Tab-separated table of N, CA, C and O in Angstrom:
chain	number	residue	atom	x	y	z
A	1	GLN	N	-3.785	-7.165	-1.230
A	1	GLN	CA	-2.948	-7.078	-2.413
A	1	GLN	C	-3.509	-6.014	-3.344
A	1	GLN	O	-4.691	-5.733	-3.335
A	2	ASN	N	-2.624	-5.463	-4.143
A	2	ASN	CA	-3.076	-4.462	-5.109
A	2	ASN	C	-3.517	-5.122	-6.407
A	2	ASN	O	-3.173	-6.260	-6.688
A	3	TYR	N	-4.287	-4.412	-7.190
A	3	TYR	CA	-4.663	-4.873	-8.518
A	3	TYR	C	-4.819	-3.653	-9.414
A	3	TYR	O	-5.247	-2.598	-8.947
A	4	PRO	N	-4.437	-3.678	-10.647
A	4	PRO	CA	-3.667	-4.780	-11.234
A	4	PRO	C	-2.245	-4.795	-10.692
A	4	PRO	O	-1.775	-3.808	-10.144
A	5	ASN	N	-1.580	-5.888	-10.884
A	5	ASN	CA	-0.182	-6.021	-10.482
A	5	ASN	C	0.483	-6.983	-11.454
A	5	ASN	O	0.157	-8.160	-11.430
A	6	PRO	N	1.364	-6.536	-12.324
A	6	PRO	CA	1.950	-5.196	-12.408
A	6	PRO	C	0.949	-4.154	-12.906
A	6	PRO	O	-0.067	-4.494	-13.475
A	7	PHE	N	1.309	-2.879	-12.687
A	7	PHE	CA	0.425	-1.786	-13.057
A	7	PHE	C	1.232	-0.680	-13.715
A	7	PHE	O	2.457	-0.665	-13.647
A	8	ASN	N	0.513	0.259	-14.359
A	8	ASN	CA	1.183	1.336	-15.061
A	8	ASN	C	1.306	2.567	-14.173
A	8	ASN	O	2.348	2.807	-13.604
A	9	SER	N	0.264	3.339	-14.003
A	9	SER	CA	0.402	4.559	-13.199
A	9	SER	C	-0.513	4.594	-11.982
A	9	SER	O	-0.282	5.373	-11.067
A	10	GLU	N	-1.551	3.756	-11.967
A	10	GLU	CA	-2.459	3.702	-10.825
A	10	GLU	C	-2.743	2.262	-10.455
A	10	GLU	O	-2.748	1.383	-11.311
A	11	THR	N	-2.976	2.064	-9.171
A	11	THR	CA	-3.355	0.737	-8.699
A	11	THR	C	-4.361	0.877	-7.569
A	11	THR	O	-4.440	1.925	-6.922
A	12	ASN	N	-5.134	-0.148	-7.366
A	12	ASN	CA	-6.091	-0.206	-6.267
A	12	ASN	C	-5.565	-1.164	-5.213
A	12	ASN	O	-5.078	-2.247	-5.552
A	13	ILE	N	-5.679	-0.757	-3.978
A	13	ILE	CA	-5.257	-1.597	-2.867
A	13	ILE	C	-6.489	-1.900	-2.030
A	13	ILE	O	-7.159	-0.988	-1.545
A	14	ARG	N	-6.793	-3.164	-1.921
A	14	ARG	CA	-7.950	-3.588	-1.140
A	14	ARG	C	-7.439	-4.241	0.142
A	14	ARG	O	-6.529	-5.067	0.111
A	15	TYR	N	-8.020	-3.843	1.261
A	15	TYR	CA	-7.604	-4.405	2.540
A	15	TYR	C	-8.800	-4.527	3.470
A	15	TYR	O	-9.802	-3.839	3.312
A	16	GLU	N	-8.665	-5.428	4.412
A	16	GLU	CA	-9.719	-5.675	5.388
A	16	GLU	C	-9.117	-5.609	6.777
A	16	GLU	O	-8.044	-6.166	7.022
A	17	ILE	N	-9.798	-4.924	7.687
A	17	ILE	CA	-9.337	-4.898	9.069
A	17	ILE	C	-10.430	-5.498	9.955
A	17	ILE	O	-11.612	-5.226	9.771
A	18	PRO	N	-10.026	-6.345	10.905
A	18	PRO	CA	-10.994	-7.105	11.693
A	18	PRO	C	-11.634	-6.329	12.845
A	18	PRO	O	-12.686	-6.722	13.338
A	19	SER	N	-10.993	-5.244	13.278
A	19	SER	CA	-11.529	-4.477	14.396
A	19	SER	C	-11.139	-3.010	14.225
A	19	SER	O	-10.272	-2.679	13.416
A	20	ASN	N	-11.763	-2.141	14.992
A	20	ASN	CA	-11.434	-0.722	14.927
A	20	ASN	C	-9.996	-0.509	15.371
A	20	ASN	O	-9.502	-1.176	16.273
A	21	GLY	N	-9.325	0.431	14.721
A	21	GLY	CA	-7.961	0.728	15.125
A	21	GLY	C	-7.243	1.587	14.107
A	21	GLY	O	-7.803	1.993	13.090
A	22	ASN	N	-5.980	1.867	14.398
A	22	ASN	CA	-5.155	2.687	13.524
A	22	ASN	C	-4.452	1.791	12.513
A	22	ASN	O	-3.859	0.782	12.868
A	23	ILE	N	-4.531	2.180	11.244
A	23	ILE	CA	-3.849	1.436	10.197
A	23	ILE	C	-2.857	2.358	9.505
A	23	ILE	O	-3.143	3.540	9.269
A	24	ASN	N	-1.673	1.833	9.254
A	24	ASN	CA	-0.633	2.549	8.530
A	24	ASN	C	-0.291	1.766	7.276
A	24	ASN	O	-0.239	0.539	7.308
A	25	LEU	N	-0.030	2.489	6.206
A	25	LEU	CA	0.398	1.875	4.958
A	25	LEU	C	1.587	2.674	4.451
A	25	LEU	O	1.472	3.875	4.195
A	26	PHE	N	2.728	1.998	4.346
A	26	PHE	CA	3.959	2.634	3.905
A	26	PHE	C	4.397	2.044	2.580
A	26	PHE	O	4.177	0.863	2.309
A	27	LEU	N	5.068	2.857	1.771
A	27	LEU	CA	5.628	2.413	0.506
A	27	LEU	C	7.145	2.451	0.613
A	27	LEU	O	7.718	3.481	0.993
A	28	TYR	N	7.782	1.330	0.288
A	28	TYR	CA	9.232	1.215	0.318
A	28	TYR	C	9.748	0.891	-1.073
A	28	TYR	O	9.086	0.159	-1.829
A	29	ASP	N	10.940	1.413	-1.404
A	29	ASP	CA	11.560	1.026	-2.661
A	29	ASP	C	12.349	-0.261	-2.465
A	29	ASP	O	12.404	-0.809	-1.361
A	30	VAL	N	12.954	-0.737	-3.525
A	30	VAL	CA	13.648	-2.027	-3.486
A	30	VAL	C	14.880	-1.989	-2.568
A	30	VAL	O	15.346	-3.029	-2.109
A	31	LEU	N	15.388	-0.800	-2.252
A	31	LEU	CA	16.528	-0.667	-1.344
A	31	LEU	C	16.106	-0.555	0.113
A	31	LEU	O	16.931	-0.411	1.004
A	32	GLY	N	14.802	-0.605	0.363
A	32	GLY	CA	14.304	-0.555	1.733
A	32	GLY	C	14.074	0.838	2.271
A	32	GLY	O	13.818	1.012	3.460
A	33	ARG	N	14.134	1.842	1.403
A	33	ARG	CA	13.898	3.221	1.837
A	33	ARG	C	12.401	3.507	1.856
A	33	ARG	O	11.688	3.147	0.917
A	34	ASN	N	11.948	4.173	2.909
A	34	ASN	CA	10.546	4.569	3.013
A	34	ASN	C	10.316	5.715	2.032
A	34	ASN	O	10.831	6.808	2.205
A	35	VAL	N	9.549	5.456	0.986
A	35	VAL	CA	9.298	6.430	-0.069
A	35	VAL	C	8.107	7.317	0.275
A	35	VAL	O	8.107	8.508	-0.025
A	36	ALA	N	7.082	6.741	0.911
A	36	ALA	CA	5.877	7.518	1.215
A	36	ALA	C	5.055	6.831	2.303
A	36	ALA	O	5.102	5.615	2.457
A	37	THR	N	4.308	7.646	3.025
A	37	THR	CA	3.267	7.144	3.920
A	37	THR	C	1.956	7.345	3.183
A	37	THR	O	1.548	8.474	2.925
A	38	LEU	N	1.333	6.257	2.793
A	38	LEU	CA	0.119	6.316	1.981
A	38	LEU	C	-1.151	6.402	2.824
A	38	LEU	O	-2.169	6.891	2.357
A	39	LEU	N	-1.071	5.915	4.060
A	39	LEU	CA	-2.257	5.900	4.914
A	39	LEU	C	-1.814	5.887	6.367
A	39	LEU	O	-0.910	5.140	6.737
A	40	ASN	N	-2.439	6.726	7.169
A	40	ASN	CA	-2.218	6.752	8.612
A	40	ASN	C	-3.508	7.273	9.241
A	40	ASN	O	-3.655	8.463	9.464
A	41	GLU	N	-4.452	6.349	9.469
A	41	GLU	CA	-5.783	6.749	9.918
A	41	GLU	C	-6.374	5.741	10.884
A	41	GLU	O	-6.010	4.577	10.870
A	42	ASN	N	-7.305	6.222	11.676
A	42	ASN	CA	-8.143	5.326	12.468
A	42	ASN	C	-9.288	4.880	11.575
A	42	ASN	O	-9.910	5.704	10.899
A	43	ARG	N	-9.553	3.592	11.565
A	43	ARG	CA	-10.625	3.050	10.735
A	43	ARG	C	-11.473	2.089	11.546
A	43	ARG	O	-10.985	1.438	12.470
A	44	ASN	N	-12.734	1.998	11.176
A	44	ASN	CA	-13.618	0.997	11.754
A	44	ASN	C	-13.377	-0.331	11.057
A	44	ASN	O	-12.863	-0.378	9.939
A	45	ALA	N	-13.758	-1.411	11.698
A	45	ALA	CA	-13.625	-2.731	11.094
A	45	ALA	C	-14.369	-2.743	9.765
A	45	ALA	O	-15.426	-2.144	9.623
A	46	GLY	N	-13.779	-3.411	8.776
A	46	GLY	CA	-14.436	-3.500	7.477
A	46	GLY	C	-13.448	-3.694	6.356
A	46	GLY	O	-12.253	-3.872	6.562
A	47	THR	N	-13.977	-3.654	5.140
A	47	THR	CA	-13.183	-3.811	3.932
A	47	THR	C	-13.107	-2.468	3.228
A	47	THR	O	-14.117	-1.783	3.085
A	48	TYR	N	-11.919	-2.116	2.782
A	48	TYR	CA	-11.679	-0.818	2.173
A	48	TYR	C	-10.913	-0.984	0.870
A	48	TYR	O	-10.222	-1.976	0.658
A	49	SER	N	-11.024	0.027	0.027
A	49	SER	CA	-10.272	0.075	-1.219
A	49	SER	C	-9.643	1.452	-1.332
A	49	SER	O	-10.286	2.465	-1.050
A	50	LEU	N	-8.393	1.487	-1.746
A	50	LEU	CA	-7.635	2.728	-1.844
A	50	LEU	C	-6.990	2.783	-3.217
A	50	LEU	O	-6.307	1.849	-3.621
A	51	ARG	N	-7.247	3.852	-3.970
A	51	ARG	CA	-6.636	4.038	-5.286
A	51	ARG	C	-5.446	4.974	-5.130
A	51	ARG	O	-5.580	6.056	-4.565
A	52	ILE	N	-4.294	4.541	-5.654
A	52	ILE	CA	-3.075	5.323	-5.501
A	52	ILE	C	-2.453	5.582	-6.862
A	52	ILE	O	-2.318	4.671	-7.683
A	53	SER	N	-2.049	6.825	-7.092
A	53	SER	CA	-1.374	7.220	-8.322
A	53	SER	C	0.138	7.151	-8.107
A	53	SER	O	0.657	7.631	-7.102
A	54	PHE	N	0.829	6.568	-9.056
A	54	PHE	CA	2.280	6.441	-8.992
A	54	PHE	C	2.943	7.252	-10.099
A	54	PHE	O	4.007	6.891	-10.589
A	55	ASP	N	2.321	8.347	-10.515
A	55	ASP	CA	2.858	9.166	-11.601
A	55	ASP	C	4.256	9.692	-11.315
A	55	ASP	O	5.076	9.807	-12.216
A	56	LYS	N	4.552	10.006	-10.064
A	56	LYS	CA	5.846	10.612	-9.742
A	56	LYS	C	6.937	9.582	-9.415
A	56	LYS	O	8.056	9.954	-9.105
A	57	TYR	N	6.616	8.299	-9.524
A	57	TYR	CA	7.594	7.255	-9.218
A	57	TYR	C	8.093	6.601	-10.499
A	57	TYR	O	7.372	6.516	-11.488
A	58	SER	N	9.321	6.126	-10.450
A	58	SER	CA	9.882	5.445	-11.614
A	58	SER	C	9.526	3.964	-11.584
A	58	SER	O	9.133	3.422	-10.550
A	59	SER	N	9.657	3.324	-12.723
A	59	SER	CA	9.360	1.894	-12.836
A	59	SER	C	10.229	1.093	-11.881
A	59	SER	O	11.371	1.466	-11.604
A	60	GLY	N	9.680	-0.014	-11.397
A	60	GLY	CA	10.459	-0.885	-10.534
A	60	GLY	C	9.604	-1.622	-9.529
A	60	GLY	O	8.382	-1.547	-9.539
A	61	VAL	N	10.303	-2.326	-8.652
A	61	VAL	CA	9.662	-3.096	-7.589
A	61	VAL	C	9.538	-2.207	-6.353
A	61	VAL	O	10.484	-1.520	-5.967
A	62	TYR	N	8.370	-2.244	-5.749
A	62	TYR	CA	8.111	-1.529	-4.509
A	62	TYR	C	7.458	-2.501	-3.523
A	62	TYR	O	6.986	-3.571	-3.908
A	63	PHE	N	7.434	-2.103	-2.279
A	63	PHE	CA	6.816	-2.924	-1.241
A	63	PHE	C	5.828	-2.087	-0.455
A	63	PHE	O	6.133	-0.963	-0.064
A	64	LEU	N	4.645	-2.640	-0.240
A	64	LEU	CA	3.628	-2.027	0.605
A	64	LEU	C	3.692	-2.697	1.970
A	64	LEU	O	3.653	-3.927	2.055
A	65	LYS	N	3.796	-1.911	3.015
A	65	LYS	CA	3.839	-2.461	4.373
A	65	LYS	C	2.638	-1.936	5.146
A	65	LYS	O	2.498	-0.735	5.353
A	66	PHE	N	1.760	-2.859	5.536
A	66	PHE	CA	0.588	-2.545	6.340
A	66	PHE	C	0.922	-2.795	7.799
A	66	PHE	O	1.439	-3.860	8.136
A	67	ASN	N	0.606	-1.851	8.662
A	67	ASN	CA	0.739	-2.031	10.108
A	67	ASN	C	-0.628	-1.849	10.732
A	67	ASN	O	-1.305	-0.849	10.484
A	68	PHE	N	-1.033	-2.835	11.556
A	68	PHE	CA	-2.305	-2.745	12.264
A	68	PHE	C	-2.209	-3.582	13.531
A	68	PHE	O	-1.893	-4.776	13.468
A	69	ASN	N	-2.472	-2.962	14.691
A	69	ASN	CA	-2.455	-3.662	15.983
A	69	ASN	C	-1.208	-4.521	16.187
A	69	ASN	O	-1.287	-5.714	16.453
A	70	ASN	N	-0.056	-3.911	16.022
A	70	ASN	CA	1.236	-4.573	16.239
A	70	ASN	C	1.491	-5.749	15.298
A	70	ASN	O	2.281	-6.628	15.606
A	71	GLN	N	0.817	-5.775	14.170
A	71	GLN	CA	1.070	-6.778	13.138
A	71	GLN	C	1.433	-6.066	11.849
A	71	GLN	O	0.912	-4.990	11.556
A	72	SER	N	2.315	-6.686	11.079
A	72	SER	CA	2.733	-6.111	9.801
A	72	SER	C	2.583	-7.136	8.699
A	72	SER	O	2.825	-8.327	8.905
A	73	ILE	N	2.190	-6.654	7.538
A	73	ILE	CA	2.116	-7.474	6.334
A	73	ILE	C	2.819	-6.691	5.235
A	73	ILE	O	2.586	-5.486	5.071
A	74	VAL	N	3.678	-7.365	4.484
A	74	VAL	CA	4.394	-6.732	3.384
A	74	VAL	C	4.000	-7.411	2.086
A	74	VAL	O	3.989	-8.641	2.001
A	75	LYS	N	3.681	-6.591	1.076
A	75	LYS	CA	3.294	-7.093	-0.251
A	75	LYS	C	4.198	-6.449	-1.296
A	75	LYS	O	4.491	-5.260	-1.237
A	76	ARG	N	4.616	-7.246	-2.266
A	76	ARG	CA	5.458	-6.788	-3.359
A	76	ARG	C	4.561	-6.308	-4.500
A	76	ARG	O	3.602	-6.984	-4.868
A	77	ILE	N	4.890	-5.121	-5.054
A	77	ILE	CA	4.148	-4.601	-6.195
A	77	ILE	C	5.146	-4.204	-7.283
A	77	ILE	O	6.321	-3.937	-7.006
A	78	LEU	N	4.678	-4.172	-8.527
A	78	LEU	CA	5.554	-3.891	-9.661
A	78	LEU	C	4.956	-2.781	-10.511
A	78	LEU	O	3.859	-2.940	-11.067
A	79	LEU	N	5.682	-1.677	-10.599
A	79	LEU	CA	5.284	-0.525	-11.411
A	79	LEU	C	6.020	-0.593	-12.737
A	79	LEU	O	7.253	-0.628	-12.766
A	80	MET	N	5.266	-0.651	-13.820
A	80	MET	CA	5.851	-0.708	-15.167
A	80	MET	C	5.297	0.447	-15.992
A	80	MET	O	4.098	0.496	-16.249
A	81	LYS	N	6.174	1.341	-16.400
A	81	LYS	CA	5.742	2.484	-17.233
A	81	LYS	C	6.171	2.283	-18.651
A	81	LYS	O	7.066	1.583	-18.971
């Protein structure tokens, strides 16, 4: 999950992966459109933190979709400017 949530222009996303592999992180708007690919990398097992700037996005609800080893997790985030 990201923190803070809701957030103004930047947020931190903390995630943990149990084994080595490719992780993808996509940002979707409330209409389900893919707005950005935030992460597409091979990573070793561990805990990571990613700081993302949302300066170019308008206020609203967005969704973060994590893909790792054929599993997906979706988290709701709220940008308030």
